[in-house]
Amino acid sequence: MTARVWRNSLSVIIGRAQLARLETDLAYCAKKRIPVVRRFTAGGAVYNGPGNINWSLFIPAWFDNNNGLAFERDPRGVFRLASSVVVRALRNCGVESRFDPPNRIVNEVGKACGMAAYVSNSGLLCHGTLLSSADLEEVARVTTPVREVAEKKYVRSNPMKVANTWVTYEIFRLEIKAVLEESGGCRFEASQPSSEELEMAK
């Protein structure tokens, strides 16, 4: 099992089946030199940058234990599984939140985390963007879809009110590690992406 927690520079990340010009203001992004990047998982456009924490969880298909953390093939189960880890970690940080199906984590103010996933015979990957202390006006500015009917059917983002959690990167990283170690019955060691992982990401 592999977990990653990291921060990105300011950027807009769109889903694999989205059309960029429908999901963000490309002129604004060009003016501000904000990269617009396509990921290989599905879902809507998300903000990356200051005040945002990225996390990902990979569970190989053979992994299973008695504490509830195991490989899931059903995407709905994947989101339930990953959100349970993040919600517990946030609670340990003093922040109450809950899973809002199909793929969101919300607090009393709004959406704090969106998730996307990929499942294969090798395992599952689930990742999310957690708002910690972001400029919410900027988040809305770069992730509000345009009101335009496309000539083809593309996956469209579902805008909703967003909210910060006010957790720090350092504390969240420690708490999600603790939850995963307890749930997964294993120990995590800090490391950077391997050369093989970096090559595959190109």
Short mmCIF file of C-alpha atoms in Angstrom, two decimals:
data_model
loop_
_atom_site.label_atom_id
_atom_site.label_comp_id
_atom_site.label_asym_id
_atom_site.label_seq_id
_atom_site.Cartn_x
_atom_site.Cartn_y
_atom_site.Cartn_z
CA MET A 1 0.00 0.00 0.00
CA THR A 2 1.27 3.46 -0.91
CA ALA A 3 0.01 6.84 0.29
CA ARG A 4 1.18 10.22 -0.96
CA VAL A 5 0.55 13.67 0.51
CA TRP A 6 1.88 16.68 -1.36
CA ARG A 7 1.33 20.26 -2.50
CA ASN A 8 1.30 21.64 -6.03
CA SER A 9 1.91 25.08 -7.46
CA LEU A 10 -1.12 27.01 -8.72
CA SER A 11 -2.84 25.02 -11.48
CA VAL A 12 -6.19 23.75 -12.71
CA ILE A 13 -6.56 19.98 -13.08
CA ILE A 14 -9.34 18.72 -15.35
CA GLY A 15 -10.76 15.20 -15.64
CA ARG A 16 -9.70 12.88 -18.43
CA ALA A 17 -12.98 13.26 -20.38
CA GLN A 18 -13.41 17.01 -19.99
CA LEU A 19 -12.98 19.86 -22.46
CA ALA A 20 -10.78 22.52 -20.86
CA ARG A 21 -12.51 25.56 -22.35
CA LEU A 22 -15.81 24.45 -20.82
CA GLU A 23 -14.43 23.92 -17.31
CA THR A 24 -12.22 26.95 -16.65
CA ASP A 25 -11.57 30.46 -17.92
CA LEU A 26 -8.69 29.76 -20.28
CA ALA A 27 -8.09 33.45 -20.99
CA TYR A 28 -7.76 34.17 -17.28
CA CYS A 29 -5.49 31.17 -16.78
CA ALA A 30 -3.28 32.29 -19.67
CA LYS A 31 -3.10 35.83 -18.31
CA LYS A 32 -2.14 34.59 -14.84
CA ARG A 33 0.10 31.84 -16.27
CA ILE A 34 -1.91 29.14 -14.53
CA PRO A 35 -1.27 25.72 -16.13
CA VAL A 36 -4.32 23.67 -17.08
CA VAL A 37 -3.46 19.97 -16.83
CA ARG A 38 -5.44 16.85 -17.70
CA ARG A 39 -5.28 13.89 -15.30
CA PHE A 40 -5.91 10.26 -16.24
CA THR A 41 -8.80 9.79 -13.79
CA ALA A 42 -12.37 10.91 -14.39
CA GLY A 43 -14.35 13.61 -12.59
CA GLY A 44 -14.47 17.39 -12.65
CA ALA A 45 -12.04 20.28 -12.63
CA VAL A 46 -10.24 21.04 -9.38
CA TYR A 47 -8.00 23.74 -7.96
CA ASN A 48 -4.40 23.05 -7.01
CA GLY A 49 -2.16 25.60 -5.35
CA PRO A 50 -1.67 27.58 -2.15
CA GLY A 51 -3.95 26.39 0.64
CA ASN A 52 -4.66 23.02 -0.96
CA ILE A 53 -3.41 19.58 0.10
CA ASN A 54 -3.25 16.69 -2.36
CA TRP A 55 -3.44 13.10 -1.21
CA SER A 56 -3.52 9.73 -2.95
CA LEU A 57 -3.95 6.15 -1.83
CA PHE A 58 -2.94 3.05 -3.78
CA ILE A 59 -4.08 -0.36 -2.54
CA PRO A 60 -2.89 -3.42 -4.50
CA ALA A 61 -5.47 -6.04 -5.42
CA TRP A 62 -3.93 -8.61 -3.08
CA PHE A 63 -4.07 -6.36 -0.01
CA ASP A 64 -6.56 -7.27 2.73
CA ASN A 65 -6.69 -7.21 6.51
CA ASN A 66 -9.18 -7.49 9.35
CA ASN A 67 -9.43 -3.75 10.03
CA GLY A 68 -11.57 -2.80 7.04
CA LEU A 69 -8.89 -1.46 4.71
CA ALA A 70 -8.84 -3.66 1.61
CA PHE A 71 -9.02 -3.64 -2.17
CA GLU A 72 -12.37 -2.51 -3.59
CA ARG A 73 -13.43 -2.97 -7.21
CA ASP A 74 -16.67 -0.97 -7.05
CA PRO A 75 -15.89 2.78 -7.44
CA ARG A 76 -18.59 3.59 -4.88
CA GLY A 77 -16.80 1.37 -2.40
CA VAL A 78 -13.47 2.97 -3.27
CA PHE A 79 -14.80 6.44 -2.42
CA ARG A 80 -16.38 5.21 0.82
CA LEU A 81 -13.11 3.56 1.80
CA ALA A 82 -10.86 6.53 1.01
CA SER A 83 -13.23 9.08 2.53
CA SER A 84 -13.36 7.11 5.79
CA VAL A 85 -9.59 7.51 6.09
CA VAL A 86 -9.64 11.24 5.35
CA VAL A 87 -12.64 11.93 7.60
CA ARG A 88 -10.93 10.14 10.49
CA ALA A 89 -7.71 12.04 9.88
CA LEU A 90 -9.59 15.35 9.85
CA ARG A 91 -11.41 14.42 13.05
CA ASN A 92 -8.04 13.76 14.67
CA CYS A 93 -7.10 17.29 13.55
CA GLY A 94 -10.19 18.63 15.32
CA VAL A 95 -12.24 19.10 12.14
CA GLU A 96 -15.64 17.44 11.68
CA SER A 97 -16.59 16.35 8.17
CA ARG A 98 -18.54 13.60 6.42
CA PHE A 99 -18.67 11.64 3.19
CA ASP A 100 -21.17 13.03 0.68
CA PRO A 101 -21.72 10.46 -2.11
CA PRO A 102 -20.65 9.87 -4.69
CA ASN A 103 -17.18 11.40 -4.25
CA ARG A 104 -17.11 14.41 -1.92
CA ILE A 105 -16.18 15.19 1.65
CA VAL A 106 -18.09 18.11 3.13
CA ASN A 107 -18.14 20.07 6.37
CA GLU A 108 -20.86 22.32 7.77
CA VAL A 109 -19.93 25.07 5.30
CA GLY A 110 -19.48 23.24 2.01
CA LYS A 111 -17.35 20.88 -0.06
CA ALA A 112 -13.88 20.49 1.42
CA CYS A 113 -12.53 17.65 -0.69
CA GLY A 114 -13.27 16.10 -4.06
CA MET A 115 -12.08 12.65 -5.07
CA ALA A 116 -11.40 10.66 -8.23
CA ALA A 117 -10.37 7.04 -8.66
CA TYR A 118 -9.02 4.43 -11.04
CA VAL A 119 -9.50 0.69 -10.55
CA SER A 120 -7.76 -2.14 -12.42
CA ASN A 121 -6.88 -5.78 -11.86
CA SER A 122 -3.64 -4.58 -10.25
CA GLY A 123 -5.24 -2.42 -7.59
CA LEU A 124 -7.04 0.82 -6.88
CA LEU A 125 -5.91 4.42 -6.86
CA CYS A 126 -7.98 7.10 -5.16
CA HIS A 127 -6.85 10.69 -4.86
CA GLY A 128 -8.30 13.94 -3.62
CA THR A 129 -7.79 17.67 -3.21
CA LEU A 130 -8.36 18.93 0.32
CA LEU A 131 -8.93 22.65 0.81
CA SER A 132 -7.03 23.83 3.87
CA SER A 133 -6.63 27.60 3.65
CA ALA A 134 -7.18 28.42 -0.02
CA ASP A 135 -8.40 31.70 -1.50
CA LEU A 136 -11.95 30.52 -2.17
CA GLU A 137 -12.65 33.36 -4.60
CA GLU A 138 -9.70 32.20 -6.70
CA VAL A 139 -10.87 28.58 -6.41
CA ALA A 140 -14.28 29.58 -7.78
CA ARG A 141 -12.66 31.79 -10.43
CA VAL A 142 -10.72 28.93 -11.99
CA THR A 143 -13.14 26.02 -11.50
CA THR A 144 -16.53 27.49 -12.42
CA PRO A 145 -17.65 25.92 -15.71
CA VAL A 146 -18.79 28.16 -18.53
CA ARG A 147 -22.43 28.19 -19.61
CA GLU A 148 -22.02 26.78 -23.06
CA VAL A 149 -23.56 23.81 -24.81
CA ALA A 150 -20.85 21.64 -26.32
CA GLU A 151 -21.08 20.08 -29.76
CA LYS A 152 -20.39 16.70 -28.12
CA LYS A 153 -21.13 15.24 -24.75
CA TYR A 154 -18.29 15.90 -22.31
CA VAL A 155 -18.10 15.27 -18.58
CA ARG A 156 -19.06 18.53 -16.90
CA SER A 157 -18.02 19.78 -13.48
CA ASN A 158 -20.68 20.10 -10.81
CA PRO A 159 -20.03 23.42 -9.07
CA MET A 160 -21.00 23.78 -5.44
CA LYS A 161 -20.05 25.89 -2.45
CA VAL A 162 -16.57 25.04 -1.23
CA ALA A 163 -15.03 25.35 2.22
CA ASN A 164 -11.63 25.34 3.89
CA THR A 165 -10.81 22.92 6.69
CA TRP A 166 -8.02 25.05 8.20
CA VAL A 167 -5.82 22.02 8.84
CA THR A 168 -2.11 22.41 8.26
CA TYR A 169 -0.21 20.31 5.76
CA GLU A 170 2.19 19.01 8.40
CA ILE A 171 -0.51 17.92 10.87
CA PHE A 172 -2.77 16.37 8.22
CA ARG A 173 0.14 14.37 6.84
CA LEU A 174 0.87 12.95 10.29
CA GLU A 175 -2.77 12.15 11.04
CA ILE A 176 -3.56 10.43 7.76
CA LYS A 177 -0.40 8.35 8.20
CA ALA A 178 -1.56 7.34 11.70
CA VAL A 179 -5.04 6.38 10.45
CA LEU A 180 -3.64 4.32 7.57
CA GLU A 181 -1.20 2.51 9.82
CA GLU A 182 -3.97 1.64 12.25
CA SER A 183 -6.45 0.62 9.55
CA GLY A 184 -3.96 -1.12 7.31
CA GLY A 185 -1.93 -2.88 9.96
CA CYS A 186 1.31 -1.68 8.40
CA ARG A 187 4.03 0.92 8.84
CA PHE A 188 4.69 3.76 6.43
CA GLU A 189 8.12 5.17 5.70
CA ALA A 190 8.56 8.65 4.23
CA SER A 191 10.04 8.65 0.74
CA GLN A 192 10.10 10.57 -2.52
CA PRO A 193 8.61 9.16 -5.74
CA SER A 194 10.94 6.57 -7.26
CA SER A 195 12.60 7.08 -10.65
CA GLU A 196 10.26 4.42 -12.05
CA GLU A 197 7.20 6.29 -10.76
CA LEU A 198 8.45 9.58 -12.17
CA GLU A 199 9.07 7.95 -15.54
CA MET A 200 5.57 6.45 -15.59
CA ALA A 201 4.07 9.84 -14.75
CA LYS A 202 5.49 11.49 -17.88
#
